[in-house]
GROMACS .gro file of C-alpha atoms in nm:
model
  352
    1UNK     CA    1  -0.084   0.560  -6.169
    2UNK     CA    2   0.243   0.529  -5.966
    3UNK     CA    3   0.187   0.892  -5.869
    4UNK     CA    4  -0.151   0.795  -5.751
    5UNK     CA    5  -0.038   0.468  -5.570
    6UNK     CA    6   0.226   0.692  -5.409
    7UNK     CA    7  -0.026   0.881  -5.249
    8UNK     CA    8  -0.266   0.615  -5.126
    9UNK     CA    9   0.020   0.430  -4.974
   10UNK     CA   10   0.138   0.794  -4.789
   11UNK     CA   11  -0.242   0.822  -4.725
   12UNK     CA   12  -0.216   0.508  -4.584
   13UNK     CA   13   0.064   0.571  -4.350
   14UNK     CA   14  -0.088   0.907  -4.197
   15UNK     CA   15  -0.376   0.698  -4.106
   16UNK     CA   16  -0.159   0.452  -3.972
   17UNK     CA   17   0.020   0.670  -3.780
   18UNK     CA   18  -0.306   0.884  -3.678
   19UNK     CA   19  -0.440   0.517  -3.558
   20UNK     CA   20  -0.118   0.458  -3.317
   21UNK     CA   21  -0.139   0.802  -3.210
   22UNK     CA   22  -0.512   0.759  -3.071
   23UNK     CA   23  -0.410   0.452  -2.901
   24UNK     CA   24  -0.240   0.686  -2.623
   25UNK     CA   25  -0.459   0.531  -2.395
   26UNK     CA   26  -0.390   0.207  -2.446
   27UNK     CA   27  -0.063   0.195  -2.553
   28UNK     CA   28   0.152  -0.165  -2.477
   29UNK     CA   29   0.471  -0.234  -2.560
   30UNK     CA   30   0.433  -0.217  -2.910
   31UNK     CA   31   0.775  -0.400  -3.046
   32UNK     CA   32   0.600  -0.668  -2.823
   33UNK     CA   33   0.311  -0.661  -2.967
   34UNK     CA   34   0.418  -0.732  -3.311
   35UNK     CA   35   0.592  -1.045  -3.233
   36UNK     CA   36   0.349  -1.271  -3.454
   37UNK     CA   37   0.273  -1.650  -3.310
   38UNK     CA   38   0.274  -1.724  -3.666
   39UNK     CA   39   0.621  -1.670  -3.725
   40UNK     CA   40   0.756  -1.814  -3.451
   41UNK     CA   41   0.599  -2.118  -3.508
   42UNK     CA   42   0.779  -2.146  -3.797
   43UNK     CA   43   1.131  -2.060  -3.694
   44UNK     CA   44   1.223  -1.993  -3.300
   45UNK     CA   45   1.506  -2.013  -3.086
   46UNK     CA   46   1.573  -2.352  -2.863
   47UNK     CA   47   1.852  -2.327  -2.567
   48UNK     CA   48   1.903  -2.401  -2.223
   49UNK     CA   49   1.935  -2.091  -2.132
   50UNK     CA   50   1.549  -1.973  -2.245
   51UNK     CA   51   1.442  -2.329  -2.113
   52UNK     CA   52   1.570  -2.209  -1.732
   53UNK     CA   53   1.433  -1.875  -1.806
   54UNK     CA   54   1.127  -2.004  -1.879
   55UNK     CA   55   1.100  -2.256  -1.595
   56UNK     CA   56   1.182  -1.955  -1.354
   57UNK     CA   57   0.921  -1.737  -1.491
   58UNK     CA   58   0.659  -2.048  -1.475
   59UNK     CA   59   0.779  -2.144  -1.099
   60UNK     CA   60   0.713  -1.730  -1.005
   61UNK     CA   61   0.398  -1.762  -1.170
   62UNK     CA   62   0.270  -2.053  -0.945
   63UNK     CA   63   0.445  -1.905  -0.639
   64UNK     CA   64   0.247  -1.570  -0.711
   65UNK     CA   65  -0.120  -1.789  -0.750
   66UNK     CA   66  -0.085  -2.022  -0.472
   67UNK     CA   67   0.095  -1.852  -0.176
   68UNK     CA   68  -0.029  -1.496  -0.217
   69UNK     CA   69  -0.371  -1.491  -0.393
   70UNK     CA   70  -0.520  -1.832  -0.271
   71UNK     CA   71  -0.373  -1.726   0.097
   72UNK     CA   72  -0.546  -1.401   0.087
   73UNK     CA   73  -0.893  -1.517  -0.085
   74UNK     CA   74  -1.076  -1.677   0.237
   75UNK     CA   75  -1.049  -1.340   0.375
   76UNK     CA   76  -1.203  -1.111   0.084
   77UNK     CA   77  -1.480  -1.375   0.057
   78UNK     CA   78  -1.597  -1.402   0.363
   79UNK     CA   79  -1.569  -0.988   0.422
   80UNK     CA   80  -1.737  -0.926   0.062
   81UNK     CA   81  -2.019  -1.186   0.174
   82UNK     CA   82  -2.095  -1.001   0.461
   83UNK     CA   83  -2.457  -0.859   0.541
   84UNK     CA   84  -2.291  -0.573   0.795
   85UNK     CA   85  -1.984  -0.513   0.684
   86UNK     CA   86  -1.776  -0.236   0.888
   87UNK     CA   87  -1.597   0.060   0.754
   88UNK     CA   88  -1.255  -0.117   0.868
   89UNK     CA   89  -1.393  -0.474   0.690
   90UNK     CA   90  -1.440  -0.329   0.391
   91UNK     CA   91  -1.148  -0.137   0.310
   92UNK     CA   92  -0.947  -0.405   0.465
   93UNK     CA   93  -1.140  -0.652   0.263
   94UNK     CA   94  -1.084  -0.470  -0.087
   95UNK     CA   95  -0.701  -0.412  -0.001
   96UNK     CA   96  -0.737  -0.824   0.000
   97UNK     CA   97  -0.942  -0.835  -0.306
   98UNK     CA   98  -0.711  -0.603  -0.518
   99UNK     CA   99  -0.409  -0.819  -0.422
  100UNK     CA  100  -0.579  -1.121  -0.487
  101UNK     CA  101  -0.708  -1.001  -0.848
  102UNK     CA  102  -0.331  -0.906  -0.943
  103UNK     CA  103  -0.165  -1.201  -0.797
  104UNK     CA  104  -0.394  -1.433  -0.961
  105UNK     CA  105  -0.431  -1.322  -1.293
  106UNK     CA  106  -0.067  -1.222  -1.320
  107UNK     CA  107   0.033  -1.537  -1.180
  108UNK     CA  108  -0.114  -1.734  -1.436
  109UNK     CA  109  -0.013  -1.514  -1.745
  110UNK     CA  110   0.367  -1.573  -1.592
  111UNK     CA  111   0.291  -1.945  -1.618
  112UNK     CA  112   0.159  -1.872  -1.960
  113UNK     CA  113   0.488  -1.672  -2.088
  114UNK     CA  114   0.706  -1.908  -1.872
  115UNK     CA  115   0.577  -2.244  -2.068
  116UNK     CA  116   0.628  -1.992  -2.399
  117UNK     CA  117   1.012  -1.953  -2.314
  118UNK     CA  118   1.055  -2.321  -2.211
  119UNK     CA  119   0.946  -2.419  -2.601
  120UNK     CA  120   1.062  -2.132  -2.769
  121UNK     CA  121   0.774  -1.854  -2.823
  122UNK     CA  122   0.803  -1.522  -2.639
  123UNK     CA  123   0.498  -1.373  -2.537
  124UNK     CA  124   0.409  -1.007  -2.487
  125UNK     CA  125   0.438  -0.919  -2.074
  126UNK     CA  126   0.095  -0.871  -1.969
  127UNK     CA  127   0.134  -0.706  -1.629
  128UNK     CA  128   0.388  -0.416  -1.558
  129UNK     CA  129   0.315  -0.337  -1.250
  130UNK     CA  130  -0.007  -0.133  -1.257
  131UNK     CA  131  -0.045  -0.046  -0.882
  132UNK     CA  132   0.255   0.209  -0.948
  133UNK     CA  133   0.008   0.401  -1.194
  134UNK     CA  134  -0.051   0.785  -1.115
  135UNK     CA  135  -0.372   0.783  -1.384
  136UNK     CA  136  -0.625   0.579  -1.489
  137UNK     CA  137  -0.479   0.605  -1.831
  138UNK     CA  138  -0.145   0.472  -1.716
  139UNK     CA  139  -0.325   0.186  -1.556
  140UNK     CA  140  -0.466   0.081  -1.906
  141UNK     CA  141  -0.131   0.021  -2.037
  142UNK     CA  142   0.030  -0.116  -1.743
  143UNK     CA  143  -0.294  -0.379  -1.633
  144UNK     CA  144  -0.405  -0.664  -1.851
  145UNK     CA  145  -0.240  -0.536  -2.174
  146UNK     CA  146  -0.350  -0.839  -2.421
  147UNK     CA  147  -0.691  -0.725  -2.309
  148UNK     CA  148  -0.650  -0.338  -2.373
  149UNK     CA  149  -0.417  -0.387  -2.699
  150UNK     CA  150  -0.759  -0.558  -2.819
  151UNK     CA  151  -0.959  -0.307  -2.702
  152UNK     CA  152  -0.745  -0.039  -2.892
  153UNK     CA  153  -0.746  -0.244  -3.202
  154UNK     CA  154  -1.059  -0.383  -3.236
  155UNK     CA  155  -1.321  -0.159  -3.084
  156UNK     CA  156  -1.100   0.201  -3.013
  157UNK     CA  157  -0.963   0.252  -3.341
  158UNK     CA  158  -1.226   0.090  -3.491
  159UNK     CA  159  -1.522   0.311  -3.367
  160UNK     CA  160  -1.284   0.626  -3.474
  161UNK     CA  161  -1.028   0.655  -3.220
  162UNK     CA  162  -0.902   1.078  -3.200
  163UNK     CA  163  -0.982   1.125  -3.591
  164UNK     CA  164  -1.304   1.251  -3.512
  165UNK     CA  165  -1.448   1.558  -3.292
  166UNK     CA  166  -1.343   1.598  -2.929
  167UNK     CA  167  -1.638   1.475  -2.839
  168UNK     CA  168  -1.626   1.160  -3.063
  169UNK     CA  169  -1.269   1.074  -2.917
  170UNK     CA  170  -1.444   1.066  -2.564
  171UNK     CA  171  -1.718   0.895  -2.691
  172UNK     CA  172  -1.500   0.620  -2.802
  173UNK     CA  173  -1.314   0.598  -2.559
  174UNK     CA  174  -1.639   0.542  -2.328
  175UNK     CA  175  -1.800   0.276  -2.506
  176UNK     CA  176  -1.487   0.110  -2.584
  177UNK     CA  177  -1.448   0.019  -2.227
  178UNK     CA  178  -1.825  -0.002  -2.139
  179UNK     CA  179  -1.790  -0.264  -2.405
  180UNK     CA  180  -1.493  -0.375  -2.249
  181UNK     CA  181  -1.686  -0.410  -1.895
  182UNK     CA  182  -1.941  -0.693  -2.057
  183UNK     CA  183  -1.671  -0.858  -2.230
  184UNK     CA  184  -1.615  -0.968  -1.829
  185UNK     CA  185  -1.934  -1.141  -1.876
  186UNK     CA  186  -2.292  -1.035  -1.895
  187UNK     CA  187  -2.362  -0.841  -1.559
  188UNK     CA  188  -2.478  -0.508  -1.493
  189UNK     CA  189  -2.176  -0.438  -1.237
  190UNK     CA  190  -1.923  -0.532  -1.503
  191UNK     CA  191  -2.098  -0.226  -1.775
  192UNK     CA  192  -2.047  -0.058  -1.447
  193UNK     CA  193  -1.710  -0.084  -1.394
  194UNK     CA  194  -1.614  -0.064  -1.750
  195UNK     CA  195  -1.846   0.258  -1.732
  196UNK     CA  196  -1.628   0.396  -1.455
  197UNK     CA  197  -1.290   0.351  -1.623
  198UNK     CA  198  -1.396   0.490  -1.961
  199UNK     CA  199  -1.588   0.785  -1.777
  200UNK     CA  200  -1.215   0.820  -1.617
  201UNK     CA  201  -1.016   0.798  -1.912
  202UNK     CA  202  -1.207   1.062  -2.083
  203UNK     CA  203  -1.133   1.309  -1.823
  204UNK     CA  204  -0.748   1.253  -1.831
  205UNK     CA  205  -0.772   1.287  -2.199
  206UNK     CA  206  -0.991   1.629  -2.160
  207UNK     CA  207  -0.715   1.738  -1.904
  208UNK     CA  208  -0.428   1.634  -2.034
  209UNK     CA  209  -0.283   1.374  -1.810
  210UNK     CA  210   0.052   1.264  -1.894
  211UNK     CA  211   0.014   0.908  -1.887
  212UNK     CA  212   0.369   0.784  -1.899
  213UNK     CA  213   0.558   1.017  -1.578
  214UNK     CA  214   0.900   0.995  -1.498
  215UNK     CA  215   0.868   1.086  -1.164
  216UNK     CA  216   0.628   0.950  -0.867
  217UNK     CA  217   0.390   1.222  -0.765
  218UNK     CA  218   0.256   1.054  -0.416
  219UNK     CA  219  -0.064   1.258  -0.464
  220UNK     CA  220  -0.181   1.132  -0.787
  221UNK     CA  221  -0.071   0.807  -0.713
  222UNK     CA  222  -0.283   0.794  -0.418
  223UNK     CA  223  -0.564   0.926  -0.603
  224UNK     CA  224  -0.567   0.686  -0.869
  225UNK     CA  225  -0.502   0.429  -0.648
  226UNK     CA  226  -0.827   0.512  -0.462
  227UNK     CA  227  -0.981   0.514  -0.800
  228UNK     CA  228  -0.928   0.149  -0.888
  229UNK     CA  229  -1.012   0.050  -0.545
  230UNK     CA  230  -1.326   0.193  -0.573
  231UNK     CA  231  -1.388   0.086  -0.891
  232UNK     CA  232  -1.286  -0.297  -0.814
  233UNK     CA  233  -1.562  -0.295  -0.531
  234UNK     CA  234  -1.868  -0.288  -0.809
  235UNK     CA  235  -1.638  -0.551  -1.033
  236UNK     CA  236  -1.583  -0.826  -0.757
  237UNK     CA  237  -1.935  -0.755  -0.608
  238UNK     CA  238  -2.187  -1.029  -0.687
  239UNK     CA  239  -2.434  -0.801  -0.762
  240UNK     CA  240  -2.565  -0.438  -0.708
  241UNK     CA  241  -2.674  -0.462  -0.360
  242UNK     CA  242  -2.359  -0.634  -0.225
  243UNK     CA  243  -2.173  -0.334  -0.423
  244UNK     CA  244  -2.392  -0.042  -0.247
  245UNK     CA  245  -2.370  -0.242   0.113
  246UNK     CA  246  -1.957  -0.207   0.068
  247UNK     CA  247  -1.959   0.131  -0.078
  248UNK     CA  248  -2.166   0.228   0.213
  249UNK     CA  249  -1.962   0.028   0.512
  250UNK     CA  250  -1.620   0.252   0.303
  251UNK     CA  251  -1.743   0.561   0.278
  252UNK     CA  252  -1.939   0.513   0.645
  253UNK     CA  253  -1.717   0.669   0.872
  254UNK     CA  254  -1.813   0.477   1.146
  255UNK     CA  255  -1.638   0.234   1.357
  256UNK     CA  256  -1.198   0.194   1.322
  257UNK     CA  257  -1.231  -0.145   1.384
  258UNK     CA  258  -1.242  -0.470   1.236
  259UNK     CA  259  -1.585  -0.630   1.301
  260UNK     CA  260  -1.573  -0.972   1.548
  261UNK     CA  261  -1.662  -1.158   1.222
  262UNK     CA  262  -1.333  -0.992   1.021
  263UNK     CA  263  -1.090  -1.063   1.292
  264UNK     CA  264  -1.220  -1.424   1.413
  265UNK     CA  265  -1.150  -1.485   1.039
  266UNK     CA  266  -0.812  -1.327   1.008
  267UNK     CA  267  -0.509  -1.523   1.081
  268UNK     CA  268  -0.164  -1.430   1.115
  269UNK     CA  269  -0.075  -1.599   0.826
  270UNK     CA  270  -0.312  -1.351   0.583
  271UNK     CA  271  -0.167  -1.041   0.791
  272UNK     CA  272   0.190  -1.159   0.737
  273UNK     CA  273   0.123  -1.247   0.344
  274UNK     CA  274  -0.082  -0.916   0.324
  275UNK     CA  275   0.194  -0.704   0.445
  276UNK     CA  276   0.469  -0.912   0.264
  277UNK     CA  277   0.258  -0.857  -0.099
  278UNK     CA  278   0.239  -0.474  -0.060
  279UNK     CA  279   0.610  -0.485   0.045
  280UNK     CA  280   0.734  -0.708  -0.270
  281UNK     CA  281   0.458  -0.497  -0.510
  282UNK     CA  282   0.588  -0.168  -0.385
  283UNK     CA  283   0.953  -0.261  -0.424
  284UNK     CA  284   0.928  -0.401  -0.798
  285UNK     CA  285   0.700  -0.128  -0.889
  286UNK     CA  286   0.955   0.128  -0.814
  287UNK     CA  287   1.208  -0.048  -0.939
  288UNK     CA  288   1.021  -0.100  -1.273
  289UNK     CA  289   0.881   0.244  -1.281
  290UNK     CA  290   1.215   0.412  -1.276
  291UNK     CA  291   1.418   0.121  -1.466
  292UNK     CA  292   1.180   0.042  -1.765
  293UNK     CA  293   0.959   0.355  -1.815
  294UNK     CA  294   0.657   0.314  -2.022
  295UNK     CA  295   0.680   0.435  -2.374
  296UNK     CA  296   0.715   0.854  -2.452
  297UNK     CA  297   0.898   0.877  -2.037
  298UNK     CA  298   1.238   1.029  -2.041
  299UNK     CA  299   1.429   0.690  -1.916
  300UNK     CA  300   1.598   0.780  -1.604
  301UNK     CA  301   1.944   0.815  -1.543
  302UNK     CA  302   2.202   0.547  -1.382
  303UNK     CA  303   2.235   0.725  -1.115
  304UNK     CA  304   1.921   0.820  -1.028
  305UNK     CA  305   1.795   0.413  -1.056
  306UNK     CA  306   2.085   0.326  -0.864
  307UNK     CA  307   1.968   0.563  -0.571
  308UNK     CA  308   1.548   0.524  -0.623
  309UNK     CA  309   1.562   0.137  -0.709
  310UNK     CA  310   1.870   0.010  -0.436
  311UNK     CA  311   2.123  -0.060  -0.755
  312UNK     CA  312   1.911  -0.138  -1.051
  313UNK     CA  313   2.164  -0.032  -1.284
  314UNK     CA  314   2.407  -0.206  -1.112
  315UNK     CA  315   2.433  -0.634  -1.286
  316UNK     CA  316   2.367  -0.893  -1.036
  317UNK     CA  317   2.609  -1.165  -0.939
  318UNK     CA  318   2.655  -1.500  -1.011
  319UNK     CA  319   2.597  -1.545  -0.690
  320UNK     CA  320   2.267  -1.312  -0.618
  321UNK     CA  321   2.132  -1.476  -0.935
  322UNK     CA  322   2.167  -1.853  -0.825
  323UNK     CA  323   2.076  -1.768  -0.452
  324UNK     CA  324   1.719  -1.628  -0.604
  325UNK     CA  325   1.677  -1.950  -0.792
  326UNK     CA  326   1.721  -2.117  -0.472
  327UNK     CA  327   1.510  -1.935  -0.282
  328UNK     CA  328   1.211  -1.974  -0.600
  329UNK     CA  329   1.277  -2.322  -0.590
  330UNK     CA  330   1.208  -2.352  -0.236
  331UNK     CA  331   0.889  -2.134  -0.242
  332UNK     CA  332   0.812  -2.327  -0.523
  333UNK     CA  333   0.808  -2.642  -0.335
  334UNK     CA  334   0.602  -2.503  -0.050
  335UNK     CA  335   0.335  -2.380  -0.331
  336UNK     CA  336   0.294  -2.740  -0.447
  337UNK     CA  337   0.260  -2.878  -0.093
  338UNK     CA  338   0.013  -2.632  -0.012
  339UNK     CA  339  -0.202  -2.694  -0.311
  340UNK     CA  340  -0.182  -3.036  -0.218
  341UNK     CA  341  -0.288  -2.977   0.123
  342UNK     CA  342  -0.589  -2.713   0.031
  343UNK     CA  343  -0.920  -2.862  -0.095
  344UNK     CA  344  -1.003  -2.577  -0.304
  345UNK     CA  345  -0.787  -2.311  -0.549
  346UNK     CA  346  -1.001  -2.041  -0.646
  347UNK     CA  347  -0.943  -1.915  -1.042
  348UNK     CA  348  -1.085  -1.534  -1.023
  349UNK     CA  349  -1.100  -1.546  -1.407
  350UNK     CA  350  -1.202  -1.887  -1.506
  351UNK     CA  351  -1.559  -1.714  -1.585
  352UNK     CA  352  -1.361  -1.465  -1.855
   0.00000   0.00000   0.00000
């Protein structure tokens, strides 16, 4: 009997380990993910310190929602709800809408972990900066990772994961986010776009793709950048025809300029927070990429972060640290007198 229970419980292990292998594709920060709200509802750590931490975190979190996303919404809606969009309009408008999906939803799930830290719990990050992606399949486990850890549990492994065939591993890993499209909500251009990542991530996995890089390869980057672009068009798009009228106005050719609708309704201030976003995203993303590589990448070197990432290995000051706080609290401030001000703060995921 021990002998046998010896040999279910290594039985048990290889399919353990066989389950966290198949999750390649959606693969979080596992020590993360283990953290149990359970247990730290019964014992947690209280201090000061965490308290600031977490009021930081929350204050970045609003700053993110209100400045950035709500500034840069007018724009995608009124460019997504046009009848004639231009090639210029809609690539210009999509830019908007990816920013605006990222800013919001990560802005809220800082607020989330920020009110965590200010009582004690520690939540798993759900954002690591997913615009720095070179694959679809690094994407997965850099963008919404509560969402695609619960994929990978629930439906992945569940439906088989790699244990099967080849073609049963793509097969799962198809439906898994087709299913993942409709949990969105009950429209045909959310099966779409869940359609189009799966499709996606079944190619990397037929190909190979190494889904945690060390190094940026501006090529694949650019590819799978283009890649979630086009695949955000059919999940912000109301409804088919609104989808085919952008992918037509993108992939036109036409005219290299913004429509008289686009720029009557384009201020200075959404051109200034548009280039400011992509500035602050591409600088963090870097700086993340190379300082905290996703599981299985060789972490790089100090020297090489301190010369790709403008000092990352190097600590920050007293001074540098206090001087950000400053400069939150201020923007901060501004946030809350501009929601004050605005009449209406659009919440992209209210619906989810």
């Amino acid at each position: 009997p021990r002998q046998s229970a010896a040999a279910d419980t290594q039985a048990s292990e290889q399919v353990a380990r066989r389950s966290r292998q198949a999750s390649a594709a959606f693969d979080p920060d596992e020590e993360l993910t283990r953290i149990l709200i359970d247990q730290q509802l019964k014992q947690r750590t209280h201090s000061m310190e965490l308290f600031s931490l977490g009021a930081c975190r929350f204050m970045l979190g609003f700053v993110k929602k209100v400045l950035i996303a709500d500034s840069l919404a007018p724009m995608g809606t009124v460019i997504l709800g046009s009848s004639e969009p231009q090639m210029v309009d809609a690539w210009f408008g999509m830019l908007i809408c990816l920013l605006q999906l990222y800013f919001d939803f990560s802005g809220y799930s800082d607020m989330a972990i920020g009110l965590g830290l200010m009582m004690g719990f520690r939540f798993m990050e759900n954002f690591r900066q997913p615009y720095v992606s070179q694959s679809i399949t690094e994407f997965w486990r850099r963008w919404h990772i509560s969402l695609s850890t619960w994929l990978r549990d629930y439906l992945y492994i569940s439906l088989g994961g790699n244990r099967g065939s080849t073609f049963q591993t793509y097969r799962n890993l198809f439906l898994t986010m087709l299913l993942g499209g409709l949990w969105h909500g009950a429209n045909i251009t959310y099966v779409i776009w869940g359609a189009w990542h799966g499709m996606w991530l079944a190619i990397e996995r037929a190909f190979g793709v190494d889904a945690a890089p060390r190094r940026i390869n501006p090529l694949k980057w650019a590819f799978t950048f283009l890649l979630v672009v086009v695949g955000w068009v059919i999940f912000r798009a109301e409804n088919l025809d609104v989808a085919w009228r952008m992918y037509a106005a993108m992939f036109s050719f036409g005219d290299w300029r913004l429509s008289e609708l686009g720029a009557a309704q384009l201020t200075s201030l959404q051109v200034y927070t548009l280039l400011l976003a992509y500035a602050v995203m591409a600088w963090f993303g870097i700086r993340q990429f190379y300082a905290e590589p996703l599981d299985g990448a060789p972490r790089a070197s100090a020297v090489e972060r301190q010369g790709l990432v403008g000092g990352a290995a190097v600590a920050v000051p007293v001074y540098g640290v206090l001087l950000g706080r400053v400069l939150l609290l201020l923007l901060f401030v501004a946030s809350i007198l501009k929601l004050s001000a605005q009449s209406f703060s659009p919440f992209l995921y209210f619906q989810f």
